[in-house]
PDB file of C-alpha atoms and ligand atoms in Angstrom:
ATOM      1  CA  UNK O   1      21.845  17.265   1.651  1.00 35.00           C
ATOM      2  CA  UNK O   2      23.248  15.245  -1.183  1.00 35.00           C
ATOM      3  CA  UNK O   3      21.925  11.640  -1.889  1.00 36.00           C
ATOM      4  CA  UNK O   4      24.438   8.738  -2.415  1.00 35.00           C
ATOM      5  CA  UNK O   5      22.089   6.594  -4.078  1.00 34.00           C
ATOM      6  CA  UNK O   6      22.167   7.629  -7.776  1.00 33.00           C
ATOM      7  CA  UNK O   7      19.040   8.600  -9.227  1.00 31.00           C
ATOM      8  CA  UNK O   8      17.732   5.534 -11.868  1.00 35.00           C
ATOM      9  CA  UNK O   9      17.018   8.449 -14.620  1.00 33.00           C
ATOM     10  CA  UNK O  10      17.764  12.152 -15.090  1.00 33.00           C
ATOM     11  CA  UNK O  11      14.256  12.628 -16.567  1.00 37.00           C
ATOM     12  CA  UNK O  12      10.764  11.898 -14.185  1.00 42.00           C
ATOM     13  CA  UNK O  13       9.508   9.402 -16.294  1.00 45.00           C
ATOM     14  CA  UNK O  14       8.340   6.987 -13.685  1.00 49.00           C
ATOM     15  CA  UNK O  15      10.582   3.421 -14.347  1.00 52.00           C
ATOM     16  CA  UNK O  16       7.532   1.028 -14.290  1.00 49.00           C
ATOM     17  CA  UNK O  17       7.083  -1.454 -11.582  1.00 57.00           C
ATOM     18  CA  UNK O  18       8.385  -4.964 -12.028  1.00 57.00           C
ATOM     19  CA  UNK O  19       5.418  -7.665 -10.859  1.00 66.00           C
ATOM     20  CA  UNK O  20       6.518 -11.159  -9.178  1.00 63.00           C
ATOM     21  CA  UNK O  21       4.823 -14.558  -9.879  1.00 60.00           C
ATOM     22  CA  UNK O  22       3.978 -16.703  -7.076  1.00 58.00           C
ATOM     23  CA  UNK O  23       6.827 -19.126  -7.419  1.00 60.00           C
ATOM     24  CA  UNK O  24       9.595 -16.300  -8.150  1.00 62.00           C
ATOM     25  CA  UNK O  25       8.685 -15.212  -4.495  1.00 59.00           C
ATOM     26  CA  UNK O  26       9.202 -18.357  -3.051  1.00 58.00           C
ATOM     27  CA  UNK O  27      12.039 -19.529  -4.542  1.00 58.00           C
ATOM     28  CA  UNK O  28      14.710 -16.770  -3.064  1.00 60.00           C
ATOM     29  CA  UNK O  29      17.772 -18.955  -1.684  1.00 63.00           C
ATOM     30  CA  UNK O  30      18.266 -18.193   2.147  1.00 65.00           C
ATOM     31  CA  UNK O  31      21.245 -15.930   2.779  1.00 71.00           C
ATOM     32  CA  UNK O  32      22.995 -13.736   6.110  1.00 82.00           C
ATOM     33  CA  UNK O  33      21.126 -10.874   7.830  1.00 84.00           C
ATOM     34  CA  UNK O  34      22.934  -7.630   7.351  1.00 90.00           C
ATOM     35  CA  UNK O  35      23.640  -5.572  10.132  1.00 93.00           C
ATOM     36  CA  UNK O  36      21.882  -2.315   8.584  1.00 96.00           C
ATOM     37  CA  UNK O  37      20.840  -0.946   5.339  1.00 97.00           C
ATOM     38  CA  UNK O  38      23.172   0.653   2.920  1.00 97.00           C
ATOM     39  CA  UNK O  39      20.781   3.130   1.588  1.00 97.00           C
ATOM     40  CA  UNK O  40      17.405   4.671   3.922  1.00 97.00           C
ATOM     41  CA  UNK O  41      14.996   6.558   2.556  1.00 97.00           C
ATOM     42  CA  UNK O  42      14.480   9.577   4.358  1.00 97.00           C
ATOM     43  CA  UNK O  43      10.454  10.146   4.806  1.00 98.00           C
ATOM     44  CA  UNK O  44       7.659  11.982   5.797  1.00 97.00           C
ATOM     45  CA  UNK O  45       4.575  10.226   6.724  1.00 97.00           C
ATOM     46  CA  UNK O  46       0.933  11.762   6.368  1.00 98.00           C
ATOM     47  CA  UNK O  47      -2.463   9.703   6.991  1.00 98.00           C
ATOM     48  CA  UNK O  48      -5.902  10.865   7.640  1.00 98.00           C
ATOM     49  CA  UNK O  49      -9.070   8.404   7.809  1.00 98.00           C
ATOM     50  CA  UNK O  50     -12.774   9.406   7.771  1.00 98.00           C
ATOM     51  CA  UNK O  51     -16.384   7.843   8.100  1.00 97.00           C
ATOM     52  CA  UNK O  52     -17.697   9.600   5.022  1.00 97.00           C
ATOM     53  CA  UNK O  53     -21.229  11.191   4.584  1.00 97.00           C
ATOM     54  CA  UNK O  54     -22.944   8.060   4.211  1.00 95.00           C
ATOM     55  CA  UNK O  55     -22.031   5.441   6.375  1.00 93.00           C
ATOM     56  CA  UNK O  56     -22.336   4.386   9.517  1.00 91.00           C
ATOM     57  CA  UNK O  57     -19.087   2.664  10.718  1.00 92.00           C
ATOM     58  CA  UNK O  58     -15.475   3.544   9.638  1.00 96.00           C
ATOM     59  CA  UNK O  59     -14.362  -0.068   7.914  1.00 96.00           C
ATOM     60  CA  UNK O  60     -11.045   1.327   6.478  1.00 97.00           C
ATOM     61  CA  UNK O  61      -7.404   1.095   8.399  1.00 98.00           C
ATOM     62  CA  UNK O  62      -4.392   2.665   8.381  1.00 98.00           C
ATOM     63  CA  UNK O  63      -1.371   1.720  10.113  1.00 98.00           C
ATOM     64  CA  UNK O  64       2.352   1.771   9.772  1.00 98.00           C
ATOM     65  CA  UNK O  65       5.581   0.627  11.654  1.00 98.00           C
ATOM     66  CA  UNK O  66       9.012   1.970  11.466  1.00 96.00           C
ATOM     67  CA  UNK O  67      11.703   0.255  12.731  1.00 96.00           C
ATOM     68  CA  UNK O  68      14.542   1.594  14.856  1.00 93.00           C
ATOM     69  CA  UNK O  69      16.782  -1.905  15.493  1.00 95.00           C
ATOM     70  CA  UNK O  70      19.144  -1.536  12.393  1.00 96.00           C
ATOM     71  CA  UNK O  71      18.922  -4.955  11.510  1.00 95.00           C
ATOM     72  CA  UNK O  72      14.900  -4.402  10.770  1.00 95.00           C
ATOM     73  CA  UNK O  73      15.386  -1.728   8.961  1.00 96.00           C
ATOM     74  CA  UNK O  74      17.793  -3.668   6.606  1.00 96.00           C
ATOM     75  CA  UNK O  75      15.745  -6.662   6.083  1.00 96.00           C
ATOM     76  CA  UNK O  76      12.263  -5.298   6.132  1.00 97.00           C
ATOM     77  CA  UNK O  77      12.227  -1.596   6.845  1.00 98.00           C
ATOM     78  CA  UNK O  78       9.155   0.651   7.065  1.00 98.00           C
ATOM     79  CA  UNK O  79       5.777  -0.275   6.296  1.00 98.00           C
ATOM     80  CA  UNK O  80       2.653   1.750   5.833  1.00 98.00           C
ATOM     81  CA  UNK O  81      -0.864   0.006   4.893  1.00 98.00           C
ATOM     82  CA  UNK O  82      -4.005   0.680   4.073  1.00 98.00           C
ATOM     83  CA  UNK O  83      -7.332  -1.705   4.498  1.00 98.00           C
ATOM     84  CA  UNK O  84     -10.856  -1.170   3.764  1.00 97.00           C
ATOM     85  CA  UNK O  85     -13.266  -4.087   5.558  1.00 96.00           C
ATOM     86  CA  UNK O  86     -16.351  -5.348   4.012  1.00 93.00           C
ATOM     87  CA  UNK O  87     -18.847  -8.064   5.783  1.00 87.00           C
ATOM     88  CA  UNK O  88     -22.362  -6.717   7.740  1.00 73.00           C
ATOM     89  CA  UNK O  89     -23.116  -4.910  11.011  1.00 74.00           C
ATOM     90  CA  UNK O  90     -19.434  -4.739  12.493  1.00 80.00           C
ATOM     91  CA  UNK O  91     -17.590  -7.221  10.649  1.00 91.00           C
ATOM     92  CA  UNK O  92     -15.761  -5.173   8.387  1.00 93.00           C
ATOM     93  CA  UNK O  93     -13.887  -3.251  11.411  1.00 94.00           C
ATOM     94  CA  UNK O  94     -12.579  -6.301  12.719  1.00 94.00           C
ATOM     95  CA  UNK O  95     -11.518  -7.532   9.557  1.00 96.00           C
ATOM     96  CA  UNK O  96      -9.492  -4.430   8.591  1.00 97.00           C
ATOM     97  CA  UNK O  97      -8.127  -4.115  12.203  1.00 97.00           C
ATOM     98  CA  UNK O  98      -7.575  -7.896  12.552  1.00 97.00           C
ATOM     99  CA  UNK O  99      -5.843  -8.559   8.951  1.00 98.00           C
ATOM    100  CA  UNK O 100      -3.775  -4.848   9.371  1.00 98.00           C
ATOM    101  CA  UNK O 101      -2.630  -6.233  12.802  1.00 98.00           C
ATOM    102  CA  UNK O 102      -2.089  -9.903  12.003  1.00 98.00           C
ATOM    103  CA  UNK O 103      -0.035  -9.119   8.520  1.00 98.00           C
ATOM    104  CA  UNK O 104       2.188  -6.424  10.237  1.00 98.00           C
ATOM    105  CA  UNK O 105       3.112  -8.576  13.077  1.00 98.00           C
ATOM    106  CA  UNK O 106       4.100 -11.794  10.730  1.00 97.00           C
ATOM    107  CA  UNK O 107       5.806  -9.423   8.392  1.00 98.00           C
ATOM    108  CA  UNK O 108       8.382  -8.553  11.038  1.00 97.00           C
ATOM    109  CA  UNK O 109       8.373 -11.706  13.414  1.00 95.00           C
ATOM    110  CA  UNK O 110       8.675 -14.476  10.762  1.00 93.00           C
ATOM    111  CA  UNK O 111      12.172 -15.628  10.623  1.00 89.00           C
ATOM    112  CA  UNK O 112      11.913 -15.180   6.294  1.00 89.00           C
ATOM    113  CA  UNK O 113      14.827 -14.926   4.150  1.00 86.00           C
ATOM    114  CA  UNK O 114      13.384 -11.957   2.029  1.00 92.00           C
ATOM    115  CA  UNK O 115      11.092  -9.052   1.953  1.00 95.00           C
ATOM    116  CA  UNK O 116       8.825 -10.697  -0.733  1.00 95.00           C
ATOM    117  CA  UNK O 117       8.467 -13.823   1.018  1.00 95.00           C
ATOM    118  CA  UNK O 118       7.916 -11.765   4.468  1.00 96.00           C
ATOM    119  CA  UNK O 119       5.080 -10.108   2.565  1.00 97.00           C
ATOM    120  CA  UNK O 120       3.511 -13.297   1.097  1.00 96.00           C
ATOM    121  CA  UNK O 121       3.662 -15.041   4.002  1.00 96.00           C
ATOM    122  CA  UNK O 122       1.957 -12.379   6.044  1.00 97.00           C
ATOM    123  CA  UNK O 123      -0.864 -11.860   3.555  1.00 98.00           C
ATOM    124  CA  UNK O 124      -1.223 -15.447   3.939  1.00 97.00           C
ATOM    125  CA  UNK O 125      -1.467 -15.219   8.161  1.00 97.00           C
ATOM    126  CA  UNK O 126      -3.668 -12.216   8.053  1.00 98.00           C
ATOM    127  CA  UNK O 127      -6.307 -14.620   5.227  1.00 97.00           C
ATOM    128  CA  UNK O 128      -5.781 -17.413   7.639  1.00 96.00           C
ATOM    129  CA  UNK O 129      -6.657 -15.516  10.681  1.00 96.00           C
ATOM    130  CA  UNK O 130      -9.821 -13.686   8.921  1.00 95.00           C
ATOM    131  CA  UNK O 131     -10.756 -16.664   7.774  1.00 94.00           C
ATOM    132  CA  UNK O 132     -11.076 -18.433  11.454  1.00 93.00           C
ATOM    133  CA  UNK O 133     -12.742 -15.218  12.662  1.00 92.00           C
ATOM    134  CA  UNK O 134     -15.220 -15.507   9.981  1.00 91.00           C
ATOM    135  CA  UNK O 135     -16.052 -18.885  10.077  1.00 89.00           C
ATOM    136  CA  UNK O 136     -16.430 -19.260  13.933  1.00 86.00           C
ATOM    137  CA  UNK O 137     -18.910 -16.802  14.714  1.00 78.00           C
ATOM    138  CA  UNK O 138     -22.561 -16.285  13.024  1.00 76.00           C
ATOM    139  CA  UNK O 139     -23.267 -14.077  10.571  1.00 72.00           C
ATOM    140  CA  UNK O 140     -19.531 -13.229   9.707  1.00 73.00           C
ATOM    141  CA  UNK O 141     -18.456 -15.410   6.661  1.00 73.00           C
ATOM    142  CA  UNK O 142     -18.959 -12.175   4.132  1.00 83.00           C
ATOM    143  CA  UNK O 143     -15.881 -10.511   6.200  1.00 93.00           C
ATOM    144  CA  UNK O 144     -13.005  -9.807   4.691  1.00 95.00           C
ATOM    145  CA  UNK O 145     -10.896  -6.827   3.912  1.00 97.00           C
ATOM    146  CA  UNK O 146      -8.281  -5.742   0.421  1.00 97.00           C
ATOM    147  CA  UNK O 147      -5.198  -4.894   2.102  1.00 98.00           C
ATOM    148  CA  UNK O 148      -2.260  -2.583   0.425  1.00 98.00           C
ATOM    149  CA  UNK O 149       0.997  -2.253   1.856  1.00 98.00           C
ATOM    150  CA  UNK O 150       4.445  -0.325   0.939  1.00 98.00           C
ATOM    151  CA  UNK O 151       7.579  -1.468   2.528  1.00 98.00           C
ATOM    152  CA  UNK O 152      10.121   0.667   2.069  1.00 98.00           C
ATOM    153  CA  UNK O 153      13.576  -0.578   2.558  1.00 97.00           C
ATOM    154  CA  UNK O 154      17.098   0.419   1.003  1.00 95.00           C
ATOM    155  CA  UNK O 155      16.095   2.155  -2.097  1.00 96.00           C
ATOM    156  CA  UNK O 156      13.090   0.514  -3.069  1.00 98.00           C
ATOM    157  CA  UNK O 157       9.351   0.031  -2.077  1.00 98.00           C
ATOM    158  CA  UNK O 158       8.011  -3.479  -1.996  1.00 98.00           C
ATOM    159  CA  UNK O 159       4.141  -3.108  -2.368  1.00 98.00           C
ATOM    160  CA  UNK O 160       2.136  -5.807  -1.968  1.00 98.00           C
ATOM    161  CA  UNK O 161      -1.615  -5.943  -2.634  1.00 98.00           C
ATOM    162  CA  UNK O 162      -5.174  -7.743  -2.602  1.00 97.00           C
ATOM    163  CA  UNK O 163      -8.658  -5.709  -3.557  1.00 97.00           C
ATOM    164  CA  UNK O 164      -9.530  -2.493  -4.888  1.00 96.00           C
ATOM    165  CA  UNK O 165      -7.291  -0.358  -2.527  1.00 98.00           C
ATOM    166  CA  UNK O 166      -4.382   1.234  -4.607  1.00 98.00           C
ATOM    167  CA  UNK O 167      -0.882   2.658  -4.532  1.00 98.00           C
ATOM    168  CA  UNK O 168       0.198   4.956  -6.294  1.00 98.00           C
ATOM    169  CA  UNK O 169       3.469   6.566  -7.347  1.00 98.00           C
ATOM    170  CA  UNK O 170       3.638  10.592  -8.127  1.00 98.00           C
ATOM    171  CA  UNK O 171       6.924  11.453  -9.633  1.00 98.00           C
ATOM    172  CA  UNK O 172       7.759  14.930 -11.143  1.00 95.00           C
ATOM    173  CA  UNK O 173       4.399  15.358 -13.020  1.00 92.00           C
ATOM    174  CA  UNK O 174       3.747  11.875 -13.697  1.00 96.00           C
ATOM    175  CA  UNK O 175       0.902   9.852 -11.307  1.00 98.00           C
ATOM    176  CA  UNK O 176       1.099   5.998 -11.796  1.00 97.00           C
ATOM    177  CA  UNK O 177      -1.038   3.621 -10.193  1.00 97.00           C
ATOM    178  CA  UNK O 178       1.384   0.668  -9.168  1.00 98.00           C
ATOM    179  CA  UNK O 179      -1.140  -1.448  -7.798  1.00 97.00           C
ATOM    180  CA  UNK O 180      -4.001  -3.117 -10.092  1.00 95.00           C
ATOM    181  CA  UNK O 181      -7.473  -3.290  -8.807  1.00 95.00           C
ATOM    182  CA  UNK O 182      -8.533  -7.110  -8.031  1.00 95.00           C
ATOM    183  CA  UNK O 183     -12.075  -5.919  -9.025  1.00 93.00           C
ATOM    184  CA  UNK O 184     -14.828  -7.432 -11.628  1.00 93.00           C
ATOM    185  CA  UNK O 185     -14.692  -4.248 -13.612  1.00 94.00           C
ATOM    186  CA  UNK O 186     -11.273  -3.465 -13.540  1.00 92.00           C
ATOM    187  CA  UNK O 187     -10.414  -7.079 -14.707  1.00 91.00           C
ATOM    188  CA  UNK O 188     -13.136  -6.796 -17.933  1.00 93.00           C
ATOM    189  CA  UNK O 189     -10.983  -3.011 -18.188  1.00 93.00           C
ATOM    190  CA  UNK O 190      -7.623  -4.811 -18.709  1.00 93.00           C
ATOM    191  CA  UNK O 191      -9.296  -7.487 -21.176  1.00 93.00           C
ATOM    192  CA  UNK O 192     -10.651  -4.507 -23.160  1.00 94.00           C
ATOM    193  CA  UNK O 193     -14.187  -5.779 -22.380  1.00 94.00           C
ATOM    194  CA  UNK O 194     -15.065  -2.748 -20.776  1.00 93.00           C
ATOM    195  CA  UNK O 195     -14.112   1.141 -20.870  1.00 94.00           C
ATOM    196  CA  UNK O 196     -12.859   3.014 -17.710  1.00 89.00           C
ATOM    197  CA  UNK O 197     -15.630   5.338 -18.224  1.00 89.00           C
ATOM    198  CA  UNK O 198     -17.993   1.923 -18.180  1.00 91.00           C
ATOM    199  CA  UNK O 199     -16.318   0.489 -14.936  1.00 90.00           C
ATOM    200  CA  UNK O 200     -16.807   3.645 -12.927  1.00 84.00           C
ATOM    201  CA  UNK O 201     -20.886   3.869 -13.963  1.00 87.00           C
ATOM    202  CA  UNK O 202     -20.854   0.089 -13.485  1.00 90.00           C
ATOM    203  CA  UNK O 203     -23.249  -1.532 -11.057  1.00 89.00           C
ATOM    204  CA  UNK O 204     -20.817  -4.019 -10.548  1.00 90.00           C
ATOM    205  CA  UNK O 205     -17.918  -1.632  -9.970  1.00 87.00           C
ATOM    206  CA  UNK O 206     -17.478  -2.820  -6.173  1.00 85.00           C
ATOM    207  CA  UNK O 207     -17.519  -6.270  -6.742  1.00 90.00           C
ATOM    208  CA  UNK O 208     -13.680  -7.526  -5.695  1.00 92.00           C
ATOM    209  CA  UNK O 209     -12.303 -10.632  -7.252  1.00 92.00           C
ATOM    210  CA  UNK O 210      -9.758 -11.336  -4.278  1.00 93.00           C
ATOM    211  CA  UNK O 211      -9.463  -9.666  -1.299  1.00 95.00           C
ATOM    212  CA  UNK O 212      -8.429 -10.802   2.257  1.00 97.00           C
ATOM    213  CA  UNK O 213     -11.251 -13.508   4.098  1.00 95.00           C
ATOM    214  CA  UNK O 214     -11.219 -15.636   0.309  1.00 92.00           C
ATOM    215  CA  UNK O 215     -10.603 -19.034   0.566  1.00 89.00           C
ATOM    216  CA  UNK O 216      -8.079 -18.889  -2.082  1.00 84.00           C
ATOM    217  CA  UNK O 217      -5.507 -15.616  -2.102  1.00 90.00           C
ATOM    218  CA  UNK O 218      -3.046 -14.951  -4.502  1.00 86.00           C
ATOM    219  CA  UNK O 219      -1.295 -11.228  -3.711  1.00 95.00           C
ATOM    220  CA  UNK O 220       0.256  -9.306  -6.464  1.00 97.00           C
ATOM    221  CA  UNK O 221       3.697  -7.980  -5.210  1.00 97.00           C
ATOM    222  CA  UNK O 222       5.660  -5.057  -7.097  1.00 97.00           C
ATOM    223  CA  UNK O 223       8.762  -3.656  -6.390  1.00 96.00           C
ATOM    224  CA  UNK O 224       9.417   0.290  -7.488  1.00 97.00           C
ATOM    225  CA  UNK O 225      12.929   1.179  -7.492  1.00 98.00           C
ATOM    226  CA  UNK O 226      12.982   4.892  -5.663  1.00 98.00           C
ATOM    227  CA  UNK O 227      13.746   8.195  -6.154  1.00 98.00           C
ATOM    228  CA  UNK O 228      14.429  11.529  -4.462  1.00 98.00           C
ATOM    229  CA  UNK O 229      11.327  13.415  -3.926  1.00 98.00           C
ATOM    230  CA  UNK O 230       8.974  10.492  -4.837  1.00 98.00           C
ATOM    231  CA  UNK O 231       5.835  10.027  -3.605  1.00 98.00           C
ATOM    232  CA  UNK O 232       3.261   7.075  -2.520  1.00 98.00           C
ATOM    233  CA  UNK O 233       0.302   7.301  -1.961  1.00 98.00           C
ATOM    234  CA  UNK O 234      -2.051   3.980  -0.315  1.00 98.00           C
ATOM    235  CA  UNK O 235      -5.910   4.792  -0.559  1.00 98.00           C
ATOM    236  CA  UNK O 236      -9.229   2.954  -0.414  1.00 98.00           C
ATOM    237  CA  UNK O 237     -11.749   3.179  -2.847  1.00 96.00           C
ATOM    238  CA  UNK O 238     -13.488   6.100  -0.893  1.00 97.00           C
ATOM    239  CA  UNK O 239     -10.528   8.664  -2.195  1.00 98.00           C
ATOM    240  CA  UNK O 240     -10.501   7.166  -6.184  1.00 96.00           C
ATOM    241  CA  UNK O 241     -14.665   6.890  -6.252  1.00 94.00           C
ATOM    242  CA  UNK O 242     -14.851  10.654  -6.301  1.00 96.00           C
ATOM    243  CA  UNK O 243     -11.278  12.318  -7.055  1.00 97.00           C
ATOM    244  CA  UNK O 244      -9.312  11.542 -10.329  1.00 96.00           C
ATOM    245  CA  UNK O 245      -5.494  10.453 -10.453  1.00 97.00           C
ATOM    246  CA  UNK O 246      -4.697  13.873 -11.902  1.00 97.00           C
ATOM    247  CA  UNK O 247      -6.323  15.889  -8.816  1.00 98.00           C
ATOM    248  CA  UNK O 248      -4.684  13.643  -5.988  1.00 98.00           C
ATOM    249  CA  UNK O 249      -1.108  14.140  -7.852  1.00 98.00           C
ATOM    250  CA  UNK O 250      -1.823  18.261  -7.831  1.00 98.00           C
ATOM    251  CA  UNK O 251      -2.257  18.081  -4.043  1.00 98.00           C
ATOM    252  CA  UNK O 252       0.288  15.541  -3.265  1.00 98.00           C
ATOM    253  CA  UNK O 253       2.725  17.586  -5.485  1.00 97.00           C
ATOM    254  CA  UNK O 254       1.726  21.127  -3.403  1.00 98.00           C
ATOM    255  CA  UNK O 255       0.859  20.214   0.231  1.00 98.00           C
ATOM    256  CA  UNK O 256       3.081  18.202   2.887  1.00 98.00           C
ATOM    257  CA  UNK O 257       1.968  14.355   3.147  1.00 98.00           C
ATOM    258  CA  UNK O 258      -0.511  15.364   6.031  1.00 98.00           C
ATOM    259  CA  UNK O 259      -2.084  18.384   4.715  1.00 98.00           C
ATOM    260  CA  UNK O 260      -2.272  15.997   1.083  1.00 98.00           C
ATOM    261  CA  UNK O 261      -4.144  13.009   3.122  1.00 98.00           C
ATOM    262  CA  UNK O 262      -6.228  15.797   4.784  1.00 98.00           C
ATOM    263  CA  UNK O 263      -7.209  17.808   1.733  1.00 98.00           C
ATOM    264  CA  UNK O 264      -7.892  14.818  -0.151  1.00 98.00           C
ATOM    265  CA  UNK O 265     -10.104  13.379   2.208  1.00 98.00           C
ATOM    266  CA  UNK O 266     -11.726  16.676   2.256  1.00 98.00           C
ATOM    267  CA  UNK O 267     -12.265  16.269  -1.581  1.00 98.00           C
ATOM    268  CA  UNK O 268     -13.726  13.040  -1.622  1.00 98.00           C
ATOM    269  CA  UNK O 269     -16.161  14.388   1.013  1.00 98.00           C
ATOM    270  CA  UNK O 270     -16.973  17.307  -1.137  1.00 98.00           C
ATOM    271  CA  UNK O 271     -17.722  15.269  -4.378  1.00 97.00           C
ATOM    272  CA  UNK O 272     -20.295  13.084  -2.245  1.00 96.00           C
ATOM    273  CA  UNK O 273     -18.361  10.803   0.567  1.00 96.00           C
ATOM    274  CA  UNK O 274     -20.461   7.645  -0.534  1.00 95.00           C
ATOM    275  CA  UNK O 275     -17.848   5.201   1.431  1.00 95.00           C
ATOM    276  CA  UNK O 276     -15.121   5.336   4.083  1.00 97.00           C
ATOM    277  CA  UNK O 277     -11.720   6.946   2.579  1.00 98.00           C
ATOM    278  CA  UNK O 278      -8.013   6.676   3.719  1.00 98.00           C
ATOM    279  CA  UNK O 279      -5.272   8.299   2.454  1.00 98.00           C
ATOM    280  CA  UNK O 280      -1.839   7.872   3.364  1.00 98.00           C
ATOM    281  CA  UNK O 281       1.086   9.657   1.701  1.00 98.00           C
ATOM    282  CA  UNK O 282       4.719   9.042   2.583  1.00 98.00           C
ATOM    283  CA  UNK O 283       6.978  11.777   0.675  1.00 98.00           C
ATOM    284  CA  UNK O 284      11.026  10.160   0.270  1.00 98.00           C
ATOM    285  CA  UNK O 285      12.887  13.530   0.788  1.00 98.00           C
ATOM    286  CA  UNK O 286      16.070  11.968   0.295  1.00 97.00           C
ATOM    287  CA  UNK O 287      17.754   8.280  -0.304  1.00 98.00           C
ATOM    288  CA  UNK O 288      20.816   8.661   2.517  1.00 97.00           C
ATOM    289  CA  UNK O 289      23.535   6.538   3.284  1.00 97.00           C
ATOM    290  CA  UNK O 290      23.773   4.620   6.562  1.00 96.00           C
ATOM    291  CA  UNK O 291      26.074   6.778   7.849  1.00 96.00           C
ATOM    292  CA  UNK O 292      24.561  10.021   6.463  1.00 97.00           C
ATOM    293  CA  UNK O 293      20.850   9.024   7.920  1.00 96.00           C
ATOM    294  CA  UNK O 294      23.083   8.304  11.490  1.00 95.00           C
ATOM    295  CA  UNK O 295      24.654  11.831  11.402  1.00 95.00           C
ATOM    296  CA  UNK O 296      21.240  13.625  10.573  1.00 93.00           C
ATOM    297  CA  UNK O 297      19.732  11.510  13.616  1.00 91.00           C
ATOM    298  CA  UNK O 298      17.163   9.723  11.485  1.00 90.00           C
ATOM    299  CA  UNK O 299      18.218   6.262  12.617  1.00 88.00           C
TER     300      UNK O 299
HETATM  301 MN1   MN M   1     -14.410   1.287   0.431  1.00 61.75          MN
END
């Protein structure tokens, strides 16, 4: 199976991610549906979820939606999402549940010129929604949830992101975290204020600077131009607490995306399973053409 899409470089140096500003987002002009995508990414889709050794109540989320109408699938195409909930006794479950629910639903239902704005916007519906949960009952205003999504439509993946939940892209032998961590530590990391090695001993390292449930939200957005035989991987904090970047690219590399989410669920439960982890891996086999992903009986 040959791809028509032609491959960005010949080397697997991973083309860094280009980051939007608020206002870039919003200010796409309005323009005609198309009927179907030129390019789809041809995937498979791998997720396991677990408690952990520690806790009591699974606060982490994973869900995804793939499209079948063409028309979806060229103007917002497939999206897979991680969430990990915080907020006392059961708060954190609804929050994840409620935000993963909430975003996916305004991502596809919105009438939205674009797939940024789509993603803005439903960040924005999920906060709001959190936000009224949180504020009308008792003992629920510390609920909120980091929410990391990939939508993956023509050639690229649009990710968008709030908390310490990452994405990250493994190409050839390269792993590269697209997503940056809205966290105290990793913020004092980027200023040079801290070390990595200080930010993962750090009391404060699960202190999140923005997350879903925060009065005010502002989501980063990247977009990662694709390859053949990429993959991403969406995690909570549970996987990257115990098992480096370097380990989870070995197994991604060597196992299919649900034996990957599997065994490295299995490794974050070996090196302690302190918190809930998620894993979800979605492996692009192939960038087809419209009419080559029709023939193949993929759309
Ligand atoms: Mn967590």
């Amino acid at each position: 199976m040959q791809s028509s899409h032609s491959r960005q470089s010949v080397n697997d140096e991973v083309e860094i991610t280009a980051k939007f500003r608020r206002s870039e987002v919003l200010a796409q002009p309005p323009r005609e549906p198309k009927a179907q995508p030129d390019i789809v990414p041809f995937v498979r889709f791998g997720a396991k979820t677990d408690l952990g050794n520690v806790r009591e109540n699974n606060e982490d989320k994973y869900d995804f939606f793939e499209p079948t109408e063409p028309m979806l699938l060229a103007e917002r195409g497939s999206v897979y999402a991680v969430c990990d909930g915080m907020g006392g006794h059961s708060a954190g479950q609804i929050a994840s549940e409620l935000a993963l629910k909430t975003f996916l639903k305004a991502y596809y239902d919105l009438e939205l010129p674009d797939i940024n704005t789509a993603l803005f916007t439903a960040v924005q519906a999920a906060n709001a929604l959190v936000r009224e949960v949180a504020q009308s009952i008792p003992g629920r205003r510390g609920m909120g949830t980091t929410l990391t999504a990939a939508a993956l439509c023509e050639g690229e993946a649009h990710v968008v992101h709030v908390g310490d939940s990452r994405c990250y892209l493994v190409r050839g032998e390269v792993i590269e975290q697209v997503t940056d961590d809205h966290s105290y530590v990793m913020e004092q990391v980027r200023q040079g204020l801290l070390s990595p090695e200080e930010a993962q001993y750090s009391p404060y390292r699960n202190v999140i600077t923005s997350s879903i449930g925060m009065e005010v939200l502002e989501p980063d957005i990247y977009r990662v131009p694709l390859q053949a035989g990429d993959r991403l991987v969406l995690c909570t904090d549970g996987l990257t607490t115990h098992v480096p970047d370097d380990r989870i690219a070995d197994v991604v590399r060597t196992h299919s995306p649900s034996a990957a989410a599997q065994r490295l669920v299995e490794m974050a439960l070996e090196e302690g399973g302190s918190d809930n982890v998620t894993v979800v891996v979605v492996h692009i086999l192939e960038l087809l053409s419209w009419e080559q992903a029709r023939q193949i009986g993929w759309v």
